[in-house]
Short mmCIF file of C-alpha atoms and ligand atoms in Angstrom, two decimals:
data_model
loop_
_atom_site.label_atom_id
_atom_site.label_comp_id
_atom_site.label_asym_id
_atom_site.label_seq_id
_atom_site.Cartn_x
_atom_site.Cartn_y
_atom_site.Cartn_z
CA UNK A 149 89.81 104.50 115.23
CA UNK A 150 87.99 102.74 117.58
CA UNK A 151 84.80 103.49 115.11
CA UNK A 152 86.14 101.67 112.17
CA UNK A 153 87.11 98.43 113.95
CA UNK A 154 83.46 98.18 114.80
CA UNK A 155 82.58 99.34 111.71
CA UNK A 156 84.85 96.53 110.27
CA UNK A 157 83.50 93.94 112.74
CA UNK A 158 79.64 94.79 111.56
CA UNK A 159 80.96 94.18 107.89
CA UNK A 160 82.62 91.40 108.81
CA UNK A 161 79.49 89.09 110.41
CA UNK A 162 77.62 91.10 107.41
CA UNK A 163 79.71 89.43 104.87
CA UNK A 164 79.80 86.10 106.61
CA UNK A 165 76.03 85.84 106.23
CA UNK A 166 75.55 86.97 103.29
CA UNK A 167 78.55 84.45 102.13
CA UNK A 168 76.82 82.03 103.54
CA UNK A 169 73.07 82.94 101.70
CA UNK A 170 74.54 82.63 98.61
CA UNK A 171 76.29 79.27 98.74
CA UNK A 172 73.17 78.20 96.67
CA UNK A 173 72.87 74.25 97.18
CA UNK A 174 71.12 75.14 100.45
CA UNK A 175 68.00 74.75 101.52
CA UNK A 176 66.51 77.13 103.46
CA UNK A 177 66.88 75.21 106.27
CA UNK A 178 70.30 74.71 106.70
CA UNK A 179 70.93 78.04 104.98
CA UNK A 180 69.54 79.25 108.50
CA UNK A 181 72.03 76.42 109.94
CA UNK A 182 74.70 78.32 108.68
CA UNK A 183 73.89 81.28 109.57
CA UNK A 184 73.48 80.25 112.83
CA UNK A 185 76.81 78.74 113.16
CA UNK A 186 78.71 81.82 111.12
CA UNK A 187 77.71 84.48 113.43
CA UNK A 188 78.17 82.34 116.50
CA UNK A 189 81.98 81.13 114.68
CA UNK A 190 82.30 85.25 114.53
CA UNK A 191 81.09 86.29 117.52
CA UNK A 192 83.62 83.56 119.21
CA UNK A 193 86.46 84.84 117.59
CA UNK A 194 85.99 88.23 118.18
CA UNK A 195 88.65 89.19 121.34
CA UNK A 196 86.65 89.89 124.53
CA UNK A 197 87.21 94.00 124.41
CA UNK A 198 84.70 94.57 121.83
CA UNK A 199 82.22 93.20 123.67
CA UNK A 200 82.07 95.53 125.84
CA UNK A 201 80.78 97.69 123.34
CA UNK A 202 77.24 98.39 123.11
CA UNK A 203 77.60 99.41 119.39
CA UNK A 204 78.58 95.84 118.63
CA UNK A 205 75.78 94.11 120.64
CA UNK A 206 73.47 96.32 119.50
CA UNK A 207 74.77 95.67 115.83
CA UNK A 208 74.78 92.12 116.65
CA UNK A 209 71.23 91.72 117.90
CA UNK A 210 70.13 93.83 115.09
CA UNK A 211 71.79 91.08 112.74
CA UNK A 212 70.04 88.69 114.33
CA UNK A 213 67.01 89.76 114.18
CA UNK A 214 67.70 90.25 110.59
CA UNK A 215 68.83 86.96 109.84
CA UNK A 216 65.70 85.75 111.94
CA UNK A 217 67.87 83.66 114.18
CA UNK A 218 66.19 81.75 116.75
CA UNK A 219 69.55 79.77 117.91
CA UNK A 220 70.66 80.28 121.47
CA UNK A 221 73.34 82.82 121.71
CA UNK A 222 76.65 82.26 123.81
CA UNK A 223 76.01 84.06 127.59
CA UNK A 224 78.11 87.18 127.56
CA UNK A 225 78.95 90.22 129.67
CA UNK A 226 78.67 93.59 128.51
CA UNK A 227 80.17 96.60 130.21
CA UNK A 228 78.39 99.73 128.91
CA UNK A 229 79.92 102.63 129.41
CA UNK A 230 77.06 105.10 130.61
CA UNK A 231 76.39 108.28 128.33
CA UNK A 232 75.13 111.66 129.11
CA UNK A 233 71.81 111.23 128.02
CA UNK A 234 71.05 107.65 128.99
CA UNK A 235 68.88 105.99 131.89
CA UNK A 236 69.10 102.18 133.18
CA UNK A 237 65.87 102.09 130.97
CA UNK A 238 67.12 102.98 127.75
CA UNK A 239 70.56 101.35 128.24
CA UNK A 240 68.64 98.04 129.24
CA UNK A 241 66.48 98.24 126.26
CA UNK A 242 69.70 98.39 124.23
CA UNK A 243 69.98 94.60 124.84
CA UNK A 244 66.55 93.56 124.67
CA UNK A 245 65.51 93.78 128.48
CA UNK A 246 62.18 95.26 128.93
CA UNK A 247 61.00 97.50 131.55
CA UNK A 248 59.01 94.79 133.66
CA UNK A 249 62.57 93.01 134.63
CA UNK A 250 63.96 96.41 135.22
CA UNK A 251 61.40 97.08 137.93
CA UNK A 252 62.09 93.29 139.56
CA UNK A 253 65.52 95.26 140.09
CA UNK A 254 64.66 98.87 140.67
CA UNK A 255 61.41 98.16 143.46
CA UNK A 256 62.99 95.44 145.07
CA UNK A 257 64.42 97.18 148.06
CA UNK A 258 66.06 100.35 148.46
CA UNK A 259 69.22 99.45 147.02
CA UNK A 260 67.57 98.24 143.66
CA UNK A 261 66.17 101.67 143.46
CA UNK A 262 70.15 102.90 143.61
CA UNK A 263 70.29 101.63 140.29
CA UNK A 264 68.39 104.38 138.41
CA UNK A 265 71.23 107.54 139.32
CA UNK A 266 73.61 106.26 137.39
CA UNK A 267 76.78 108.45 136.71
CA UNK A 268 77.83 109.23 133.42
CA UNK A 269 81.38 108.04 131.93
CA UNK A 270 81.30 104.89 134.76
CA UNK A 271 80.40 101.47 133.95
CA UNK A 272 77.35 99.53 134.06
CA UNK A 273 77.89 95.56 134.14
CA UNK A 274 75.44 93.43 132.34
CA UNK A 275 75.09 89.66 132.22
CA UNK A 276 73.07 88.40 129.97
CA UNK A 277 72.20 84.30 129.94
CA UNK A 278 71.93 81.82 126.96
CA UNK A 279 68.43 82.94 126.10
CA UNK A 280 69.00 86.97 126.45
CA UNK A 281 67.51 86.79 129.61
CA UNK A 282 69.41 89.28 131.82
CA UNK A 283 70.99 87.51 134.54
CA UNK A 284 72.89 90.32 136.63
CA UNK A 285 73.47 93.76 136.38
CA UNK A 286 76.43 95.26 138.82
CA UNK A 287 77.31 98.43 139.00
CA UNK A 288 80.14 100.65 140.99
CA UNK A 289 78.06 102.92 142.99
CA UNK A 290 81.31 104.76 144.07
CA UNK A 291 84.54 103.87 145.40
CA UNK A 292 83.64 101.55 148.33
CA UNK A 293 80.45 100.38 147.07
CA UNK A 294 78.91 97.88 144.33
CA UNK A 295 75.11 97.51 143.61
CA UNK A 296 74.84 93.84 142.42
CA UNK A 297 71.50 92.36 141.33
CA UNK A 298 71.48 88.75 140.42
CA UNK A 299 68.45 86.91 138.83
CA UNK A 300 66.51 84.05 141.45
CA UNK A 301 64.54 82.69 139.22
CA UNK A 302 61.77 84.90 138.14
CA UNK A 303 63.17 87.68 140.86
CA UNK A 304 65.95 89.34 141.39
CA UNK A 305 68.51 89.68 144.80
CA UNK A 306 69.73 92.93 145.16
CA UNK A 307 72.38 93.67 147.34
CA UNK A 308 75.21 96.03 147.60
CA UNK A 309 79.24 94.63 148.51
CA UNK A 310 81.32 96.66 149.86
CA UNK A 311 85.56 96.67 149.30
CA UNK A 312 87.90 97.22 152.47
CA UNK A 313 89.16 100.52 152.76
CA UNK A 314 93.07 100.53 153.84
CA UNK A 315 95.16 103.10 155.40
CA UNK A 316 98.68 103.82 154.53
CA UNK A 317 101.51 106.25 155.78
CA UNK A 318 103.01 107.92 152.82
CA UNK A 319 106.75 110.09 152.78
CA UNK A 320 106.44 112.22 150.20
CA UNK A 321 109.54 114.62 149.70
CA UNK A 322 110.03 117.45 147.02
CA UNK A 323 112.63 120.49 146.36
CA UNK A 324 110.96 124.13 145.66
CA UNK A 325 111.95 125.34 142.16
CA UNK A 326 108.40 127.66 141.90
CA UNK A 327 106.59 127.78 144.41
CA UNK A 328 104.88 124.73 147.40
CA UNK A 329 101.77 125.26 145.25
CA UNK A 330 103.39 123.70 141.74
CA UNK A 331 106.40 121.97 143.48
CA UNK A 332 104.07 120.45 146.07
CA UNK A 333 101.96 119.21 143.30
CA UNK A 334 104.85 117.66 141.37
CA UNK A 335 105.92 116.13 144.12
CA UNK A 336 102.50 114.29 144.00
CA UNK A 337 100.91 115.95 147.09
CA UNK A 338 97.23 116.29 146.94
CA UNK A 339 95.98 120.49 147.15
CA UNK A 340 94.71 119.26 150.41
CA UNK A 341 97.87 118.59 152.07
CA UNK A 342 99.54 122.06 150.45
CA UNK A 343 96.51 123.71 152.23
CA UNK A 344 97.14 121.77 155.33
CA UNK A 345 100.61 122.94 155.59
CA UNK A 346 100.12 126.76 154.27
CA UNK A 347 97.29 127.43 156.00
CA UNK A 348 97.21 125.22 159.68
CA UNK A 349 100.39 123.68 159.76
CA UNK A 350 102.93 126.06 159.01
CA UNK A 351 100.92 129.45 158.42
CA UNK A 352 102.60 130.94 162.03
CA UNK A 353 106.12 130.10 160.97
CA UNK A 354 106.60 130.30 157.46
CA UNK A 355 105.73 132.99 155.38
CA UNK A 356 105.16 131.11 152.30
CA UNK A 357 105.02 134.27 150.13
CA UNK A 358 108.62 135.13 150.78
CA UNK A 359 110.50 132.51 152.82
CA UNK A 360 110.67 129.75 150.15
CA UNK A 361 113.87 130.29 147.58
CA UNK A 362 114.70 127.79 144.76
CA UNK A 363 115.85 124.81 146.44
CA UNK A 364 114.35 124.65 150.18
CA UNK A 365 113.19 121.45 150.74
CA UNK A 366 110.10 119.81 152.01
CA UNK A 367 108.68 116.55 153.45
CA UNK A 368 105.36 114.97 154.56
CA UNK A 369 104.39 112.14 155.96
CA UNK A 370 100.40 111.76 155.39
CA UNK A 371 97.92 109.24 155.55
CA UNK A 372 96.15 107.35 152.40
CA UNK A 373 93.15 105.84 152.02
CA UNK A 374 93.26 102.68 149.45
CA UNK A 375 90.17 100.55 148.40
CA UNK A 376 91.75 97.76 147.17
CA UNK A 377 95.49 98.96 146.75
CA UNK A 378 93.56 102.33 144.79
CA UNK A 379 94.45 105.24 145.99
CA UNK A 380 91.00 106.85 147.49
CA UNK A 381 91.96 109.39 149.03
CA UNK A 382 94.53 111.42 151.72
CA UNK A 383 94.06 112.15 154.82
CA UNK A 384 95.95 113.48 157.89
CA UNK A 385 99.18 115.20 157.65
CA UNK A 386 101.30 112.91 160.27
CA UNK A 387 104.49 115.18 160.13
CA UNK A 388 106.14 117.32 158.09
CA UNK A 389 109.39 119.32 157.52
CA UNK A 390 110.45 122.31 155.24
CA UNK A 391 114.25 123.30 155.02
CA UNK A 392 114.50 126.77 154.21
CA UNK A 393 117.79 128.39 153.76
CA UNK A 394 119.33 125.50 155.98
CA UNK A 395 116.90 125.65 158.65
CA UNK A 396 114.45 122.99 159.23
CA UNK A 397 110.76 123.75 160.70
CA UNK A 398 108.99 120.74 161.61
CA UNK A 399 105.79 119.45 163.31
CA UNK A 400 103.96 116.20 164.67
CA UNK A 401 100.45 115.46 164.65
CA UNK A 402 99.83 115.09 168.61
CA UNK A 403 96.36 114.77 170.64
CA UNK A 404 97.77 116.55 173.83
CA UNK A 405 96.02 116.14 177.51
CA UNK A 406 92.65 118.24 176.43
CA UNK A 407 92.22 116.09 173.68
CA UNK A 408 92.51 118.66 170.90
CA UNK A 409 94.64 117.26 168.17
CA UNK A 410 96.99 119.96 166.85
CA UNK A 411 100.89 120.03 165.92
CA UNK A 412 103.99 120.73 168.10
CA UNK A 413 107.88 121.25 166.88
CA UNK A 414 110.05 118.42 168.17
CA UNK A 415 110.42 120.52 171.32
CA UNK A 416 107.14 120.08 171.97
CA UNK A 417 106.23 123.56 170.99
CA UNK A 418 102.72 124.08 169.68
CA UNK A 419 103.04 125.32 165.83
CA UNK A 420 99.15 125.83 164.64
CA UNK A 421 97.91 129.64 164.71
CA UNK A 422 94.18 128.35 165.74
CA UNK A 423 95.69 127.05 168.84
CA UNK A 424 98.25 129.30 169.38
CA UNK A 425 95.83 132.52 169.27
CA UNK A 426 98.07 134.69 167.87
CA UNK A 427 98.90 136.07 164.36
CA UNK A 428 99.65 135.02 160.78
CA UNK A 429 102.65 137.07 159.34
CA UNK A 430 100.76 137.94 156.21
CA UNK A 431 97.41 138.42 155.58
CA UNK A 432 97.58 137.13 151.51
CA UNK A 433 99.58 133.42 151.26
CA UNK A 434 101.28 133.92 148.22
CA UNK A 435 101.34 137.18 147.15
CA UNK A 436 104.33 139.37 146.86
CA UNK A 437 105.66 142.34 148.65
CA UNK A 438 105.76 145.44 146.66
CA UNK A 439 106.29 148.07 149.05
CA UNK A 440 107.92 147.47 152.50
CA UNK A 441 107.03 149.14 155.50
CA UNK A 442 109.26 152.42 155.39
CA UNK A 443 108.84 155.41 158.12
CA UNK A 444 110.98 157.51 155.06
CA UNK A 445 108.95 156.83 151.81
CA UNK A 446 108.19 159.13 149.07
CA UNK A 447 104.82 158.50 148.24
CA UNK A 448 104.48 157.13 144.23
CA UNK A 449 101.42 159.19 143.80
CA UNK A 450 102.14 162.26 145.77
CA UNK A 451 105.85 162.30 145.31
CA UNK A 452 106.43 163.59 149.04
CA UNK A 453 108.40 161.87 151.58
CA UNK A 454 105.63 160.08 153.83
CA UNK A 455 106.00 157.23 155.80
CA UNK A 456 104.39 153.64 154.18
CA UNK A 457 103.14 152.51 157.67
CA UNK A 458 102.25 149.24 156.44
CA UNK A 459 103.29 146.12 153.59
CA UNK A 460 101.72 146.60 150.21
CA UNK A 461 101.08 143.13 148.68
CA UNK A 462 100.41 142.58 144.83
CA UNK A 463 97.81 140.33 144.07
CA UNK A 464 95.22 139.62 142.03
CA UNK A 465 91.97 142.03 141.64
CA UNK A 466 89.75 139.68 144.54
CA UNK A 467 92.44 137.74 145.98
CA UNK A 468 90.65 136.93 148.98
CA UNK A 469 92.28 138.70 152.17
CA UNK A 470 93.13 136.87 155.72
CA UNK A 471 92.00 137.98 158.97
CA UNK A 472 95.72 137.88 160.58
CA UNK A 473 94.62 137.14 164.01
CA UNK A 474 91.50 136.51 165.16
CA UNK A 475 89.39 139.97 167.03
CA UNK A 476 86.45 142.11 166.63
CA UNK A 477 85.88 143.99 163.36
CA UNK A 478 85.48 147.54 164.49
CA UNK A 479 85.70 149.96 161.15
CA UNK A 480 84.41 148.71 157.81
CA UNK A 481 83.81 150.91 155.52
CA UNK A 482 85.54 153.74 152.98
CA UNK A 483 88.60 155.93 154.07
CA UNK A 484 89.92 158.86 151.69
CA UNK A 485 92.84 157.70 150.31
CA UNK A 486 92.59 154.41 151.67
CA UNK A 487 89.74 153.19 149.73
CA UNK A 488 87.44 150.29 151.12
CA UNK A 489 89.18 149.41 154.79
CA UNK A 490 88.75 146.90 157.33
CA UNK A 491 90.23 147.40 160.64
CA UNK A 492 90.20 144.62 163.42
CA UNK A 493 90.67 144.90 166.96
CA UNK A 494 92.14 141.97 168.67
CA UNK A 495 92.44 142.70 172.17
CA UNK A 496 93.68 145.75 173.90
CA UNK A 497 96.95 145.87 172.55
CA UNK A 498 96.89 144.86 169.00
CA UNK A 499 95.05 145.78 165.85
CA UNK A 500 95.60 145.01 162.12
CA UNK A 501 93.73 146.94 158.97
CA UNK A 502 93.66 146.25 155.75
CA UNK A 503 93.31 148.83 152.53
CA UNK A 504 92.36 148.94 149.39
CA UNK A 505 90.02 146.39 149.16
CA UNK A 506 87.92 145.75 145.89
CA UNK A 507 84.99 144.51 148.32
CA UNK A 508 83.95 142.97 151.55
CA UNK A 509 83.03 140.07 152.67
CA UNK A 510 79.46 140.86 153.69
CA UNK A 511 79.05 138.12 156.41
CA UNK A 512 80.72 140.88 158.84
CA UNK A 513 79.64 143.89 160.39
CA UNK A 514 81.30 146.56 162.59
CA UNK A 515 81.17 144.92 165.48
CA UNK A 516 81.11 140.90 164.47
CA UNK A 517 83.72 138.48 165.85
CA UNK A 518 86.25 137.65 162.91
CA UNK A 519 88.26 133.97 163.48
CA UNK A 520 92.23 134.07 162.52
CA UNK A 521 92.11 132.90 159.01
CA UNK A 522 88.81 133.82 157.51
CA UNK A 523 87.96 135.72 154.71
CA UNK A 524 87.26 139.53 155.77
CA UNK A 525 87.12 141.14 152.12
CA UNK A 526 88.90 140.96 148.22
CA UNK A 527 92.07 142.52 147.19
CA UNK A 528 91.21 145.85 144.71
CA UNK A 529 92.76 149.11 144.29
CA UNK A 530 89.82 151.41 145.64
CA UNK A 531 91.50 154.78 147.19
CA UNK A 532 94.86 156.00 145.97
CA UNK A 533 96.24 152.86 144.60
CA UNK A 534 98.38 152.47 141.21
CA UNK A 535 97.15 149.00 141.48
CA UNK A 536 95.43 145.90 142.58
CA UNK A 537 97.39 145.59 146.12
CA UNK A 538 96.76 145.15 149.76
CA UNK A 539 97.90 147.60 152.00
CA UNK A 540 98.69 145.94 155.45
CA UNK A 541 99.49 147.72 159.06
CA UNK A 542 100.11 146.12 162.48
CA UNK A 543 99.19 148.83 165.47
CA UNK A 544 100.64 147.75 168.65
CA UNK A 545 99.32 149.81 171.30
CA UNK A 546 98.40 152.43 168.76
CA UNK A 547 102.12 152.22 167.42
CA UNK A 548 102.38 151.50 163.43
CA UNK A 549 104.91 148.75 163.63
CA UNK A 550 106.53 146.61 160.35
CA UNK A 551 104.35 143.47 160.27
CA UNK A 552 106.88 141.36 158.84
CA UNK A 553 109.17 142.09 161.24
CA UNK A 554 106.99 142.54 164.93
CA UNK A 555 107.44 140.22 167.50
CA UNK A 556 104.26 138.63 167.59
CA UNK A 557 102.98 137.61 171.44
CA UNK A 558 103.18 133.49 171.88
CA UNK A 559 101.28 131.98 173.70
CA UNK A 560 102.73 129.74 176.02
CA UNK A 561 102.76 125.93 175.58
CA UNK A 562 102.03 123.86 178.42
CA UNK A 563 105.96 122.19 178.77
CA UNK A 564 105.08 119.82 181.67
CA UNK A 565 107.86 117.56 181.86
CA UNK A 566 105.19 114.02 182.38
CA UNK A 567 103.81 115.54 178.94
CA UNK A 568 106.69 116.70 177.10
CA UNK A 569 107.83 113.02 177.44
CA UNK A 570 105.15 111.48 176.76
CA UNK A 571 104.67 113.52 173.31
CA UNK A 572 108.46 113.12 172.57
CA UNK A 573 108.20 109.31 172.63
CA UNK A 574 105.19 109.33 170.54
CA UNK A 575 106.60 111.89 167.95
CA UNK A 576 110.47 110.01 168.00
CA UNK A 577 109.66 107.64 165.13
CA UNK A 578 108.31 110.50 162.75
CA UNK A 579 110.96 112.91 163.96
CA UNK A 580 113.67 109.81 162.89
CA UNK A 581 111.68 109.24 159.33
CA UNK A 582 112.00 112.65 158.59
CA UNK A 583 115.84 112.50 159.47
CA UNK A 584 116.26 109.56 157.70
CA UNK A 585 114.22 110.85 154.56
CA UNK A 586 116.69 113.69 154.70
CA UNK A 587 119.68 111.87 154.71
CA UNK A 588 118.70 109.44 151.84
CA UNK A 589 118.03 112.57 149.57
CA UNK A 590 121.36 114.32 150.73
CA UNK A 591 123.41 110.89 149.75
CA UNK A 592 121.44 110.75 146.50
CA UNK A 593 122.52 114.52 145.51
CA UNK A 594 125.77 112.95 146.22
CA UNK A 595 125.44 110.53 143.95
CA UNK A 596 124.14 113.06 141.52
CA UNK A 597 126.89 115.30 141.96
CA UNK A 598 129.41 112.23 141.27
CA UNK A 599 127.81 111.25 138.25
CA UNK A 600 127.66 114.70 136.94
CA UNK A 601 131.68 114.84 137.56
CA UNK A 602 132.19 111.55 136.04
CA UNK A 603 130.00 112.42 133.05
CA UNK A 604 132.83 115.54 132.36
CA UNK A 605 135.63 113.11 132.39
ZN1 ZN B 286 100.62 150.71 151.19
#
């Protein structure tokens, strides 16, 4: 489409020259006249968007030259779009600038020499004066930042401007009808802020494999970063909320008395696993249970009753696998029917292995240091599996005990009362937007629910 209208535009000034060339009570003179004013009547009337095209300039200049113009041309701008294959040289050279003015810009000072990594697909700015000379060339280095180089007579100023970055608070509120990963997302929350609350956030609490059902609820309040009312990017999960099955689980950004910035419940209970030093109820975030933790289990290969002393998880063939709690790694390696195993040891009481596994994650030894969180190996089916899965235990003091069920140790949070008042009058106005947020959506299902009755009758 866009093709033909400069194809149509090329014919056009084509057709007005030679109209004019063959008027033939001309003289050659003011044959050249009228070419002169022709192409300058079309270029006038053609709507500013296709000059931004460097087909049509190109086209243009290439008329000219035919025509053997020597007129001034009208000053115009000319936003390139850069290509794949081009440099500021060859664009440049598109509209007659040669490679002498392009160094005025380039070896001027260390921000001219910005100009030659140019991004493909973004937009290259090019003034060019009355007499073709080029007058400026901007360019959007990135989000914040625009190169500018303006002519000074025979030099050029180079110089980059910079826009004002703004921060905003966003409420962003969805219901689950999938999963957080694609409800999250339609919702409009970046993968960021899903990660944020899966994996820091809520990771201790909520077990987003299997808590979430078809319409639990969720909201976040997160900072944005704007350049110029543009969205750059988010930032910092402020608070958040999910309502599952009724029950709401919240937490508030908070920089407590150490000056370690984590997230407490309204109680003023910490809620993040790295600073609670504990463990993650499943190893896998959204995989799904396929074989509970059962003392009495027949066995699907074997077919005799023996105990499943752990949670199978489906998942994908190198799903990457969780250390649950942080600890030292002290068996890696192959176990009969097991397959590839890891087995962590995270203080005297506890330990957690994992089965199965298609391979490790070679950055551990027996014996490293393992952080809650991290990636100790792959999901696979090595051993006596009927499938990719993860086979999970939880040992407390040598006891196999159901994972998704143990009562994990907490640790304590400091509950001084100068402290826990403190917190609760910074955290108040989040707690209150969250309440409010929750009430707005529960009178607009009203509303819903209304119109839907109304719509019947
Ligand atoms: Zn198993």
């Amino acid at each position: 489409m866009k093709n033909r209208l400069y194809q149509s535009l090329f014919l056009g000034i084509t057709s007005a020259i030679a109209a004019s060339a063959s008027y033939a009570l001309i003289t050659p003179q003011n044959e050249k006249q009228a070419k002169t004013e022709n192409l300058a009547t079309t270029i006038a009337a053609i709507p500013s968007i296709y000059d931004t095209t460097s087909d049509f300039i190109e086209q243009a200049i290439r008329l000219e030259q035919l025509a053997n113009l020597e007129a001034p041309i009208k000053p115009r701008t000319i936003h390139h779009e850069i290509q794949e294959d081009e440099s500021l040289a060859s664009i440049l050279s598109l509209y007659g600038v040669d490679k002498k003015t392009l160094r005025k810009i380039t070896e001027a000072n260390k921000i001219g020499a910005r100009f030659t990594h140019l991004n493909p697909q973004t937009i290259l700015t090019i003034e060019l004066d009355k007499n073709y000379q080029l007058k400026s060339l901007i360019y959007d280095a990135d989000n914040v930042n625009t190169l500018v180089a303006s002519r000074n007579e025979e030099q050029f100023d180079v110089h980059v401007e910079s826009r004002s970055l703004d921060a905003q608070e966003i409420l962003t509120q969805g219901t689950i009808e999938t999963n957080l990963a694609v409800d999250g997302k339609k919702a409009g929350l970046s993968v960021e802020i899903i990660d944020q609350l899966t994996d820091k956030i809520f990771a201790w609490d909520i077990d987003f494999s299997q808590d979430l059902n078809a319409g639990d609820k969720f909201t976040v309040i997160y900072e944005e970063t704007l350049v110029e009312g543009r969205r750059l990017k988010t930032g910092n999960i402020l608070a958040a909320e999910f309502i599952i099955g009724g029950k709401s689980y919240s937490a508030i950004r908070y920089q407590n008395s150490q000056g370690e910035v984590t997230y407490y419940s309204p109680q003023g209970k910490n809620v993040v696993r790295e600073t609670r030093k504990s463990f993650l109820r499943s190893p896998i975030a959204y995989a799904r249970v396929s074989s509970h933790f059962n003392l009495h289990r027949r066995h699907p290969i074997s077919h005799r009753i023996r105990a499943h002393k752990g949670v199978d998880y489906a998942a994908r063939n190198g799903t990457p696998i969780q250390a649950t709690g942080g600890g030292k790694i002290i068996f890696k390696g192959r176990q009969s029917g097991y397959g590839r195993v890891v087995i962590i040891e995270h203080d005297s009481q506890y330990k957690s292995l994992y089965a199965h596994l298609s391979r490790f994650n070679n950055r551990y030894k027996v014996g490293s240091l393992i952080k809650q969180g991290e990636t100790l190996g792959f999901v696979g089916q090595s051993g006596a599996a009927t499938g990719p899965h993860l086979h999970y235990e939880f040992l407390v003091n040598g006891a196999h005990k159901n994972p998704v069920t143990v009562k994990l140790p907490q640790t304590e949070i400091q509950e001084n009362k100068g402290l826990l008042a403190r917190f609760q009058q910074k955290s108040r106005p989040y707690i209150e937007r969250l309440n409010r947020a929750n009430s707005e959506t529960a009178i607009i299902n009203v509303d819903k629910f209304f119109a839907k009755k109304s719509d019947k009758l």
